[in-house]
Amino acid sequence: VLCCAAFLAVAIARGAVSTVPPNINASKLAGNEDESTIGIDPVNTSKIAIVSNNDSASTIFRAYSTNGGTTWTTGSIAGACCDGQMTFDSFGNLFLVYLTAGPSYVVTLVVSTDGGATFGAPTALSSTGADQPSVAAGAGSVWVDWNNGTGMVARGASVTGLGVMGAFGATQSIPSATGSFGDIAVGPTGKVTVTYQDNLGGQGPENIYVNTDADGLGAGGFGARVTATSTNVGSFDFIPAQSGRSIDAEANLAYDRTGGAHNGRLYLVYTDETPNESDDTNILVRRSDDNGATWSAAVKVNDDATTRSQFLPHISLDQTTGKIAVTWEDSRNDGGVVGSGSTDAAANNDAMYYGAVSGNGGLTFGPNFQISAGTSNAVDAAAPVDYGDYAWSDYYGGHLHPVWSDNSNSTGDNPNGTLHQFDQYTADVTGSPTAVAILAFTARRTAAGVVVRWSVPVGGWAAGFNVYRERSGSWSKVNRRLIPARSAQLANDYRFVDSRPGHATRYRLQVVGIDGTRAWRGVVAAAD
Ligand SMILES: [Ca+2]
Ligand SMILES: [Ca+2]
Ligand SMILES: [Ca+2]
Ligand SMILES: [Ca+2]
């Protein structure tokens, strides 16, 4: 019996509420807010901005925070229909692109120099009838791409300081770029790469392509089209969790501009479906060290053992560390049994928001972590585009801030109540285990062994813990498997029994962050 006490403690912890960062409702508005984008100001990371669609055809929702996402000031941007995407640059400029209200649908840029509190006058970048613009900044430039009705085009401008930018260059055609649903990214020396998929209008298969402009704002244009991968997720691929709008592969790019070990590495995240039309969609990442000319094999990011849907991926790279975060909508927990992971008796039609981090340049991704506390259902939201074509995250200084459309009402403050219209939810997914406060770390001898206890206050979020014991001056890990952390929305008391302590003299605790980093926290003598 004594032999199993340690594993019993682990089993209890594993069966507890899964670890979830505190969820924050950034919109708290009646009606739907969906299809979202977020940015963290690298000059002052307490400033964060969010934009999403709303139910109006002539405004979009916006919000900004000046306290790291704890509280939000909400508003709207007039004259915009939809398709907002944003990025900060290293000067603290926030670039937001969107489509003007119909029937014009012009790609329009507005810039904020105060973290999204206010925006300057709009600049029209396209002719009418454009679709799904993307924006990227870096290396003293800002670039916008979009679909002009026949294919992808792009234009860029120089940026030299906060609120200081040049005029946009002419719209550049992109060779053979007859697709859509794309993204754009800027490399460390100003190279710019676009991605897009075929846009054949059906459920796939299609191809995902890239083109690179090797001299960025220089006189040269975009190079030849490269096929990065095929995918069975077509441009309008219907899955149970997004049954009205459908999904596309949602190819997105991130460039490493850290100056570190993988400086210049380009990452592509996308959705595939295996086999085709099985609704078993998965999130994959490929990497390129030659600016998109050749690509690695695909690395699967989601680590579930189910055949359910993962969709709407986004990739963000922390330019202070080179770590990569991928976040996405995930139906893994929806087995069709009402309760955790399902809102109804049908399987695979509800979703939670998930993430994973790679700290080794995209070779592997760490354990997936649940970000949303609740389960959402797009049909119940009755939104015109379900969750939308994308959800988003930004990652800077060890803080990952996702934004997603949520109607679980897990925060209890959605004006429409539970399982009706979406609000915009966010969280501070802090990877650093040093940010987790450990209270009351004790180790006490009992008849069953040494009982190790510790407490974590509300808001402390990690992947889990390891317990180490000292014998004869050397330390060794006691638990076989990571002791998972529980919900950060609650204070949690942990208890672990070392059933074979021997002549153990001291214990210490190792906190494992969601990005895989570890921190030693507390040493205590084994007291009688
Ligand atoms: Ca398909
Ligand atoms: Ca899957
Ligand atoms: Ca369900
Ligand atoms: Ca709402």
Coordinates of C-alpha atoms and ligand atoms in Angstrom, one line a residue:
V1 CA 0.0 0.0 0.0
L2 CA 2.8 2.4 0.9
C3 CA 4.4 1.9 -2.5
C4 CA 1.4 3.5 -4.3
A5 CA 0.7 6.5 -2.1
A6 CA 2.8 8.8 -4.2
F7 CA 1.1 7.7 -7.4
L8 CA -2.3 8.1 -5.8
A9 CA -1.5 11.8 -5.1
V10 CA -0.5 12.3 -8.7
A11 CA -3.6 10.5 -9.9
I12 CA -5.8 12.8 -7.8
A13 CA -4.0 15.9 -9.2
R14 CA -4.4 14.6 -12.8
G15 CA -8.1 14.1 -12.4
A16 CA -8.6 17.6 -11.0
V17 CA -9.7 20.6 -13.0
S18 CA -7.2 21.1 -15.8
T19 CA -4.9 24.1 -15.5
V20 CA -6.3 27.2 -17.1
P21 CA -5.1 30.8 -17.0
P22 CA -7.5 33.4 -15.7
N23 CA -9.9 34.2 -18.5
I24 CA -10.9 37.9 -19.0
N25 CA -13.9 39.1 -20.9
A26 CA -12.6 42.1 -22.9
S27 CA -15.9 43.1 -24.6
K28 CA -18.9 42.4 -22.3
L29 CA -21.2 43.6 -25.0
A30 CA -24.6 42.4 -26.2
G31 CA -24.4 40.9 -29.7
N32 CA -21.5 39.0 -31.3
E33 CA -17.9 40.0 -31.4
D34 CA -15.9 37.5 -33.4
E35 CA -13.0 37.1 -35.8
S36 CA -10.4 38.7 -33.6
T37 CA -6.9 40.2 -33.6
I38 CA -4.6 41.4 -30.7
G39 CA -1.3 43.2 -30.2
I40 CA 1.1 43.8 -27.3
D41 CA 3.1 47.0 -27.3
P42 CA 6.8 45.9 -27.1
V43 CA 7.7 49.4 -25.7
N44 CA 5.3 49.1 -22.8
T45 CA 3.8 45.6 -22.5
S46 CA 1.1 46.8 -20.2
K47 CA -0.5 48.2 -23.3
I48 CA -2.6 45.7 -25.3
A49 CA -5.2 46.3 -28.1
I50 CA -7.9 44.1 -29.5
V51 CA -10.1 44.5 -32.6
S52 CA -12.9 42.1 -33.9
N53 CA -15.9 42.1 -36.0
N54 CA -19.3 42.9 -34.5
D55 CA -22.8 42.5 -35.7
S56 CA -22.7 45.9 -37.4
A57 CA -21.8 46.1 -41.1
S58 CA -20.4 49.6 -40.7
T59 CA -18.3 49.4 -37.5
I60 CA -15.8 47.0 -35.9
F61 CA -15.3 46.4 -32.2
R62 CA -12.1 47.7 -30.5
A63 CA -10.7 47.6 -27.0
Y64 CA -7.5 48.6 -25.3
S65 CA -5.9 47.9 -21.9
T66 CA -3.2 49.8 -20.1
N67 CA -2.7 47.3 -17.3
G68 CA -1.6 44.1 -19.1
G69 CA -5.0 43.0 -20.1
T70 CA -6.6 43.0 -16.7
T71 CA -9.2 45.6 -17.6
W72 CA -10.3 47.0 -21.0
T73 CA -11.8 50.2 -22.4
T74 CA -14.1 49.4 -25.3
G75 CA -15.2 51.3 -28.4
S76 CA -15.7 51.0 -32.1
I77 CA -14.1 52.1 -35.3
A78 CA -16.5 53.7 -37.8
G79 CA -16.7 53.0 -41.5
A80 CA -15.3 49.5 -41.2
C81 CA -17.1 46.3 -42.0
C82 CA -14.7 43.6 -40.9
D83 CA -11.5 41.7 -41.4
G84 CA -9.3 43.7 -38.9
Q85 CA -5.7 42.5 -38.4
M86 CA -3.1 44.4 -36.4
T87 CA 0.5 44.4 -35.4
F88 CA 2.8 46.6 -33.2
D89 CA 6.3 47.5 -34.4
S90 CA 9.4 47.9 -32.2
F91 CA 8.8 51.7 -32.0
G92 CA 5.3 51.1 -30.4
N93 CA 3.4 52.0 -33.6
L94 CA 0.1 50.0 -33.8
F95 CA -0.9 49.3 -37.4
L96 CA -4.5 48.2 -37.9
V97 CA -5.9 47.2 -41.3
Y98 CA -9.5 46.5 -42.1
L99 CA -12.0 46.6 -45.0
T100 CA -14.3 49.6 -45.3
A101 CA -18.0 49.0 -45.1
G102 CA -19.7 47.6 -48.2
P103 CA -20.2 47.9 -51.0
S104 CA -16.7 49.5 -51.3
Y105 CA -14.5 47.0 -49.3
V106 CA -11.3 49.1 -49.5
V107 CA -8.3 47.9 -47.5
T108 CA -7.6 50.7 -45.0
L109 CA -4.8 51.4 -42.6
V110 CA -5.0 53.3 -39.3
V111 CA -2.1 53.9 -36.9
S112 CA -2.1 54.4 -33.2
T113 CA 0.8 55.8 -31.3
D114 CA -0.8 55.4 -27.9
G115 CA -1.3 51.6 -27.6
G116 CA -4.7 51.6 -29.4
A117 CA -6.4 54.3 -27.3
T118 CA -6.7 56.6 -30.3
F119 CA -6.1 56.1 -34.1
G120 CA -5.0 58.6 -36.7
A121 CA -6.7 59.3 -40.0
P122 CA -7.4 56.3 -42.3
T123 CA -5.2 55.6 -45.3
A124 CA -6.9 53.8 -48.2
L125 CA -4.5 51.2 -49.7
S126 CA -6.5 49.3 -52.3
S127 CA -9.2 49.8 -54.9
T128 CA -12.7 48.6 -54.1
G129 CA -13.7 44.9 -53.8
A130 CA -10.6 43.8 -51.8
D131 CA -10.6 40.9 -49.3
Q132 CA -8.8 39.8 -46.1
P133 CA -5.9 42.1 -45.6
S134 CA -2.9 41.2 -43.4
V135 CA -0.3 43.5 -41.9
A136 CA 3.3 42.9 -40.7
A137 CA 6.0 45.2 -39.5
G138 CA 9.7 44.9 -38.8
A139 CA 13.2 46.0 -39.9
G140 CA 12.0 49.6 -40.4
S141 CA 9.1 48.8 -42.6
V142 CA 5.4 48.0 -42.6
W143 CA 3.7 45.8 -45.2
V144 CA 0.1 45.1 -46.1
D145 CA -1.2 42.4 -48.4
W146 CA -4.7 41.5 -49.5
N147 CA -6.7 39.7 -52.3
N148 CA -7.7 42.2 -55.0
G149 CA -10.4 40.1 -56.5
T150 CA -8.0 38.0 -58.6
G151 CA -5.1 37.3 -56.4
M152 CA -2.7 38.6 -53.8
V153 CA -1.0 42.0 -53.9
A154 CA 1.1 43.9 -51.4
R155 CA 2.6 47.3 -50.7
G156 CA 5.0 48.6 -48.1
A157 CA 6.2 51.8 -46.4
S158 CA 9.3 52.7 -44.3
V159 CA 8.9 53.4 -40.6
T160 CA 11.7 55.3 -38.7
G161 CA 10.1 56.1 -35.3
L162 CA 6.9 56.4 -33.3
G163 CA 4.4 58.1 -35.6
V164 CA 7.1 58.6 -38.3
M165 CA 6.5 56.7 -41.6
G166 CA 7.1 57.3 -45.3
A167 CA 4.5 57.1 -48.0
F168 CA 3.4 53.6 -49.2
G169 CA 5.0 52.4 -52.4
A170 CA 3.0 51.3 -55.4
T171 CA 0.9 48.2 -55.1
Q172 CA 3.1 45.2 -56.1
S173 CA 1.8 42.2 -58.0
I174 CA 2.9 38.8 -56.7
P175 CA 3.8 36.2 -59.4
S176 CA 1.1 33.5 -59.8
A177 CA -0.5 34.5 -56.5
T178 CA -4.0 33.6 -57.5
G179 CA -5.2 32.5 -54.0
S180 CA -6.4 34.1 -50.9
F181 CA -6.7 33.7 -47.1
G182 CA -3.1 34.7 -46.6
D183 CA -0.7 36.3 -44.3
I184 CA 2.5 38.4 -44.5
A185 CA 5.7 38.6 -42.4
V186 CA 8.9 40.7 -42.4
G187 CA 12.3 39.2 -41.8
P188 CA 15.3 40.6 -39.9
T189 CA 16.8 42.3 -42.9
G190 CA 13.5 43.6 -44.4
K191 CA 12.7 40.6 -46.7
V192 CA 9.0 40.2 -46.9
T193 CA 7.1 36.9 -47.4
V194 CA 3.4 36.3 -48.3
T195 CA 1.5 33.1 -48.0
Y196 CA -2.0 32.1 -49.3
Q197 CA -3.9 29.1 -50.4
D198 CA -5.5 28.3 -53.8
N199 CA -9.0 29.5 -53.0
L200 CA -10.7 27.0 -55.2
G201 CA -14.0 27.4 -53.3
G202 CA -14.4 23.9 -52.0
Q203 CA -13.4 21.4 -49.4
G204 CA -9.9 20.7 -50.7
P205 CA -7.3 19.5 -51.3
E206 CA -5.6 22.8 -52.1
N207 CA -2.0 24.1 -52.0
I208 CA -0.4 26.7 -49.7
Y209 CA 2.1 28.9 -51.4
V210 CA 4.7 31.6 -50.5
N211 CA 6.5 34.3 -52.4
T212 CA 9.3 36.4 -51.0
D213 CA 10.4 39.9 -51.9
A214 CA 14.2 39.6 -51.1
D215 CA 15.0 43.3 -51.0
G216 CA 11.9 44.4 -49.1
L217 CA 11.3 48.1 -49.8
G218 CA 14.0 48.1 -52.5
A219 CA 13.3 48.2 -56.2
G220 CA 13.0 44.4 -56.7
G221 CA 9.6 42.7 -56.6
F222 CA 8.3 39.4 -55.3
G223 CA 10.0 36.2 -56.5
A224 CA 8.5 33.1 -58.0
R225 CA 5.7 31.2 -56.2
V226 CA 6.9 28.3 -54.0
T227 CA 4.6 25.5 -53.0
A228 CA 5.1 25.1 -49.2
T229 CA 2.7 22.3 -48.7
S230 CA -0.6 20.8 -49.8
T231 CA -3.5 20.6 -47.4
N232 CA -6.9 18.8 -47.4
V233 CA -8.5 21.8 -45.8
G234 CA -10.0 23.7 -48.7
S235 CA -10.9 27.4 -48.8
F236 CA -14.4 26.6 -47.6
D237 CA -14.1 23.3 -45.7
F238 CA -17.1 22.6 -43.4
I239 CA -16.5 21.0 -40.0
P240 CA -19.1 20.5 -37.3
A241 CA -17.7 23.2 -35.0
Q242 CA -17.8 25.8 -37.8
S243 CA -20.7 24.5 -39.8
G244 CA -22.1 27.8 -41.1
R245 CA -19.0 29.6 -42.2
S246 CA -16.6 26.7 -42.8
I247 CA -12.8 27.0 -42.3
D248 CA -9.8 27.5 -44.6
A249 CA -6.3 26.3 -43.7
E250 CA -5.6 29.7 -42.1
A251 CA -2.0 29.7 -43.2
N252 CA 0.0 32.2 -41.1
L253 CA 3.6 33.2 -40.9
A254 CA 6.1 34.3 -38.3
Y255 CA 9.7 35.4 -38.8
D256 CA 12.5 35.2 -36.2
R257 CA 14.1 38.7 -35.9
T258 CA 15.7 38.0 -32.5
G259 CA 19.3 38.0 -33.7
G260 CA 19.6 34.7 -31.8
A261 CA 20.2 31.1 -32.8
H262 CA 17.4 30.9 -35.3
N263 CA 17.5 34.5 -36.6
G264 CA 15.8 34.7 -40.0
R265 CA 13.9 31.4 -39.6
L266 CA 10.5 31.6 -41.1
Y267 CA 7.6 29.6 -39.7
L268 CA 4.3 28.6 -41.4
V269 CA 1.3 27.3 -39.4
Y270 CA -1.7 25.8 -41.2
T271 CA -4.5 23.3 -40.8
D272 CA -4.6 19.9 -42.6
E273 CA -7.3 17.2 -42.5
T274 CA -6.4 13.5 -42.5
P275 CA -8.0 11.8 -44.2
N276 CA -9.8 14.4 -46.4
E277 CA -13.4 15.1 -45.3
S278 CA -13.0 13.2 -42.0
D279 CA -13.3 16.4 -40.0
D280 CA -10.1 15.3 -38.2
T281 CA -8.3 18.5 -38.8
N282 CA -4.9 19.2 -37.2
I283 CA -2.5 22.1 -36.6
L284 CA 0.9 21.8 -38.4
V285 CA 4.0 23.9 -38.5
R286 CA 6.8 23.9 -41.1
R287 CA 10.0 26.0 -41.0
S288 CA 12.3 27.5 -43.6
D289 CA 15.9 28.7 -43.2
D290 CA 16.1 30.1 -46.7
N291 CA 13.2 32.6 -46.7
G292 CA 10.6 30.2 -48.0
A293 CA 12.6 28.6 -50.9
T294 CA 12.5 25.2 -49.2
W295 CA 10.5 23.9 -46.2
S296 CA 10.9 21.3 -43.5
A297 CA 8.7 18.4 -42.9
A298 CA 5.5 19.2 -41.0
V299 CA 5.5 19.1 -37.2
K300 CA 2.1 18.3 -35.7
V301 CA 1.3 20.8 -32.9
N302 CA -1.8 19.3 -31.3
D303 CA -1.0 16.4 -29.0
D304 CA -4.5 14.9 -28.5
A305 CA -5.3 11.3 -29.2
T306 CA -8.7 12.0 -30.7
T307 CA -9.9 12.3 -34.3
R308 CA -11.7 15.6 -33.7
S309 CA -11.1 19.0 -35.1
Q310 CA -8.4 21.6 -34.4
F311 CA -8.8 24.8 -36.5
L312 CA -8.2 28.6 -36.8
P313 CA -4.5 28.4 -35.9
H314 CA -2.3 31.5 -35.2
I315 CA 1.4 31.7 -34.7
S316 CA 3.3 34.3 -32.8
L317 CA 7.0 34.6 -32.1
D318 CA 8.4 36.3 -28.9
Q319 CA 11.1 38.5 -30.4
T320 CA 12.8 38.6 -26.9
T321 CA 13.3 34.9 -26.7
G322 CA 12.7 33.3 -30.1
K323 CA 10.0 31.0 -28.6
I324 CA 7.0 30.3 -30.8
A325 CA 3.4 30.1 -29.6
V326 CA 0.7 28.5 -31.6
T327 CA -2.9 28.9 -30.5
W328 CA -6.1 27.5 -32.0
E329 CA -9.7 26.4 -31.5
D330 CA -9.9 22.8 -30.4
S331 CA -12.8 20.2 -30.2
R332 CA -10.7 17.5 -28.6
N333 CA -12.8 17.4 -25.4
D334 CA -16.2 17.2 -27.2
G335 CA -17.2 13.5 -27.0
G336 CA -20.9 14.4 -27.2
V337 CA -21.6 14.1 -23.5
V338 CA -22.9 17.2 -21.9
G339 CA -20.4 18.6 -19.4
S340 CA -16.7 19.4 -19.7
G341 CA -16.0 19.8 -23.4
S342 CA -19.5 19.4 -24.8
T343 CA -22.5 21.7 -24.6
D344 CA -24.9 19.2 -26.2
A345 CA -25.3 15.5 -27.2
A346 CA -23.4 15.9 -30.4
A347 CA -19.6 15.2 -30.7
N348 CA -17.0 17.5 -32.2
N349 CA -19.2 20.6 -32.6
D350 CA -18.0 22.6 -29.6
A351 CA -14.6 24.1 -29.0
M352 CA -12.2 25.3 -26.4
Y353 CA -9.1 27.5 -27.1
Y354 CA -5.7 25.8 -26.8
G355 CA -2.1 26.6 -27.2
A356 CA 1.4 25.2 -27.3
V357 CA 4.9 26.6 -27.2
S358 CA 8.1 25.6 -29.0
G359 CA 11.4 26.6 -27.4
N360 CA 13.7 24.8 -29.9
G361 CA 13.0 26.6 -33.1
G362 CA 9.9 24.7 -34.1
L363 CA 11.5 21.2 -34.0
T364 CA 9.0 20.1 -31.4
F365 CA 6.2 21.7 -29.4
G366 CA 5.6 21.3 -25.7
P367 CA 2.5 19.9 -24.0
N368 CA -0.7 21.5 -25.2
F369 CA -2.4 23.7 -22.7
Q370 CA -6.1 24.7 -22.4
I371 CA -6.5 28.5 -22.5
S372 CA -10.3 28.9 -22.4
A373 CA -11.9 28.0 -19.1
G374 CA -15.2 27.2 -20.9
T375 CA -16.6 25.5 -23.9
S376 CA -18.1 27.5 -26.8
N377 CA -20.6 26.6 -29.6
A378 CA -20.7 28.6 -32.8
V379 CA -24.2 27.6 -33.8
D380 CA -25.6 28.9 -30.5
A381 CA -23.9 32.3 -31.2
A382 CA -25.8 32.7 -34.4
A383 CA -22.9 34.8 -35.7
P384 CA -22.8 35.3 -39.5
V385 CA -19.3 33.9 -39.7
D386 CA -19.3 31.6 -36.7
Y387 CA -15.9 32.2 -34.8
G388 CA -14.8 34.0 -38.0
D389 CA -11.9 33.2 -40.3
Y390 CA -9.3 33.6 -37.5
A391 CA -8.6 34.0 -33.8
W392 CA -5.3 35.5 -32.7
S393 CA -2.4 35.8 -30.3
D394 CA 0.6 38.0 -29.6
Y395 CA 3.7 36.9 -27.7
Y396 CA 6.2 39.2 -26.2
G397 CA 8.5 39.3 -23.1
G398 CA 7.3 35.9 -22.0
H399 CA 3.6 36.9 -22.0
L400 CA 1.3 35.2 -24.5
H401 CA -2.0 37.1 -25.0
P402 CA -4.5 35.3 -27.1
V403 CA -8.0 36.6 -28.1
W404 CA -10.8 34.3 -29.1
S405 CA -14.6 34.3 -29.5
D406 CA -16.2 32.7 -26.5
N407 CA -19.9 32.2 -25.5
S408 CA -19.3 29.8 -22.6
N409 CA -19.9 32.7 -20.3
S410 CA -17.3 31.2 -18.0
T411 CA -16.5 34.6 -16.6
G412 CA -20.2 35.2 -15.8
D413 CA -20.4 38.7 -17.4
N414 CA -21.6 38.1 -21.0
P415 CA -24.7 40.3 -21.3
N416 CA -26.3 37.7 -23.6
G417 CA -25.8 34.9 -21.0
T418 CA -24.5 31.4 -21.6
L419 CA -24.3 29.9 -25.1
H420 CA -25.7 32.9 -26.9
Q421 CA -23.7 35.6 -28.7
F422 CA -19.9 35.7 -28.5
D423 CA -17.8 38.0 -26.4
Q424 CA -14.0 38.5 -26.9
Y425 CA -12.0 36.6 -24.3
T426 CA -8.4 37.0 -23.5
A427 CA -5.8 35.8 -20.9
D428 CA -2.2 36.5 -19.8
V429 CA -0.6 33.2 -20.6
T430 CA 2.6 33.8 -18.7
G431 CA 5.2 31.2 -19.5
S432 CA 7.6 32.0 -16.8
P433 CA 7.5 29.7 -13.8
T434 CA 9.2 32.4 -11.7
A435 CA 6.0 34.3 -11.9
V436 CA 4.2 31.6 -9.9
A437 CA 4.0 32.4 -6.2
I438 CA 4.5 29.3 -3.9
L439 CA 3.1 29.7 -0.4
A440 CA 3.5 27.4 2.6
F441 CA 5.9 24.8 1.3
T442 CA 6.2 22.1 4.0
A443 CA 7.4 18.5 4.3
R444 CA 6.4 16.4 7.3
R445 CA 7.1 12.8 8.2
T446 CA 4.1 10.6 8.8
A447 CA 3.5 6.9 9.0
A448 CA 2.7 6.9 5.2
G449 CA 5.9 8.7 4.3
V450 CA 6.8 12.4 3.9
V451 CA 3.8 14.5 3.1
V452 CA 4.9 17.5 1.0
R453 CA 2.4 20.4 0.7
W454 CA 2.4 23.7 -1.0
S455 CA -0.1 26.4 -2.0
V456 CA -0.5 28.6 -5.1
P457 CA -2.6 31.7 -4.9
V458 CA -5.2 32.8 -7.6
G459 CA -3.5 33.7 -10.8
G460 CA -0.5 31.4 -10.5
W461 CA -0.3 29.5 -13.7
A462 CA 2.2 26.8 -14.6
A463 CA 2.2 23.4 -16.4
G464 CA 3.0 21.6 -13.1
F465 CA 5.4 20.7 -10.5
N466 CA 8.2 18.3 -9.7
V467 CA 9.2 17.3 -6.1
Y468 CA 12.9 16.6 -5.4
R469 CA 14.3 15.0 -2.3
E470 CA 17.8 15.2 -0.8
R471 CA 19.6 12.1 0.5
S472 CA 23.2 12.1 1.6
G473 CA 23.7 15.4 0.0
S474 CA 22.4 14.6 -3.5
W475 CA 19.0 15.6 -5.0
S476 CA 16.7 13.4 -7.1
K477 CA 13.2 13.8 -8.5
V478 CA 10.5 11.8 -6.6
N479 CA 7.4 12.0 -8.8
R480 CA 7.5 10.0 -12.0
R481 CA 5.2 12.2 -14.0
L482 CA 4.7 15.9 -13.8
I483 CA 2.2 16.9 -11.1
P484 CA -0.2 19.1 -13.2
A485 CA -1.2 22.5 -12.0
R486 CA -4.8 23.2 -11.5
S487 CA -7.0 26.2 -12.6
A488 CA -5.3 29.5 -12.0
Q489 CA -8.7 31.0 -11.4
L490 CA -8.7 29.4 -8.0
A491 CA -6.2 29.2 -5.1
N492 CA -4.9 25.6 -5.0
D493 CA -3.4 23.5 -2.2
Y494 CA -1.2 20.6 -3.4
R495 CA -0.3 17.5 -1.4
F496 CA 2.3 14.9 -2.5
V497 CA 3.4 11.9 -0.5
D498 CA 6.9 10.6 -0.8
S499 CA 6.2 7.0 0.3
R500 CA 9.8 5.9 0.2
P501 CA 11.7 8.9 1.8
G502 CA 14.5 6.8 3.4
H503 CA 16.8 9.2 5.1
A504 CA 15.6 12.2 3.2
T505 CA 16.8 15.4 4.8
R506 CA 15.3 18.1 2.6
Y507 CA 12.7 18.6 -0.2
R508 CA 12.5 21.3 -2.8
L509 CA 9.9 22.2 -5.5
Q510 CA 10.5 22.7 -9.2
V511 CA 7.8 24.8 -11.0
V512 CA 7.5 23.9 -14.8
G513 CA 6.2 26.7 -16.9
I514 CA 3.9 26.2 -19.8
D515 CA 6.8 27.0 -22.2
G516 CA 8.8 24.2 -20.6
T517 CA 11.1 26.4 -18.5
R518 CA 11.8 25.4 -14.9
A519 CA 12.5 27.3 -11.7
W520 CA 13.5 26.1 -8.3
R521 CA 11.2 27.4 -5.6
G522 CA 11.7 26.6 -2.0
V523 CA 13.8 24.2 0.1
V524 CA 12.4 22.8 3.3
A525 CA 13.7 20.3 5.8
A526 CA 11.7 17.1 6.4
A527 CA 10.3 17.8 9.8
D528 CA 9.0 15.2 12.2
Ligands
CA1 CA -11.3 18.8 -46.8
CA2 CA -7.6 16.4 -35.0
CA3 CA -20.9 18.9 -28.6
CA4 CA -20.9 39.9 -27.1

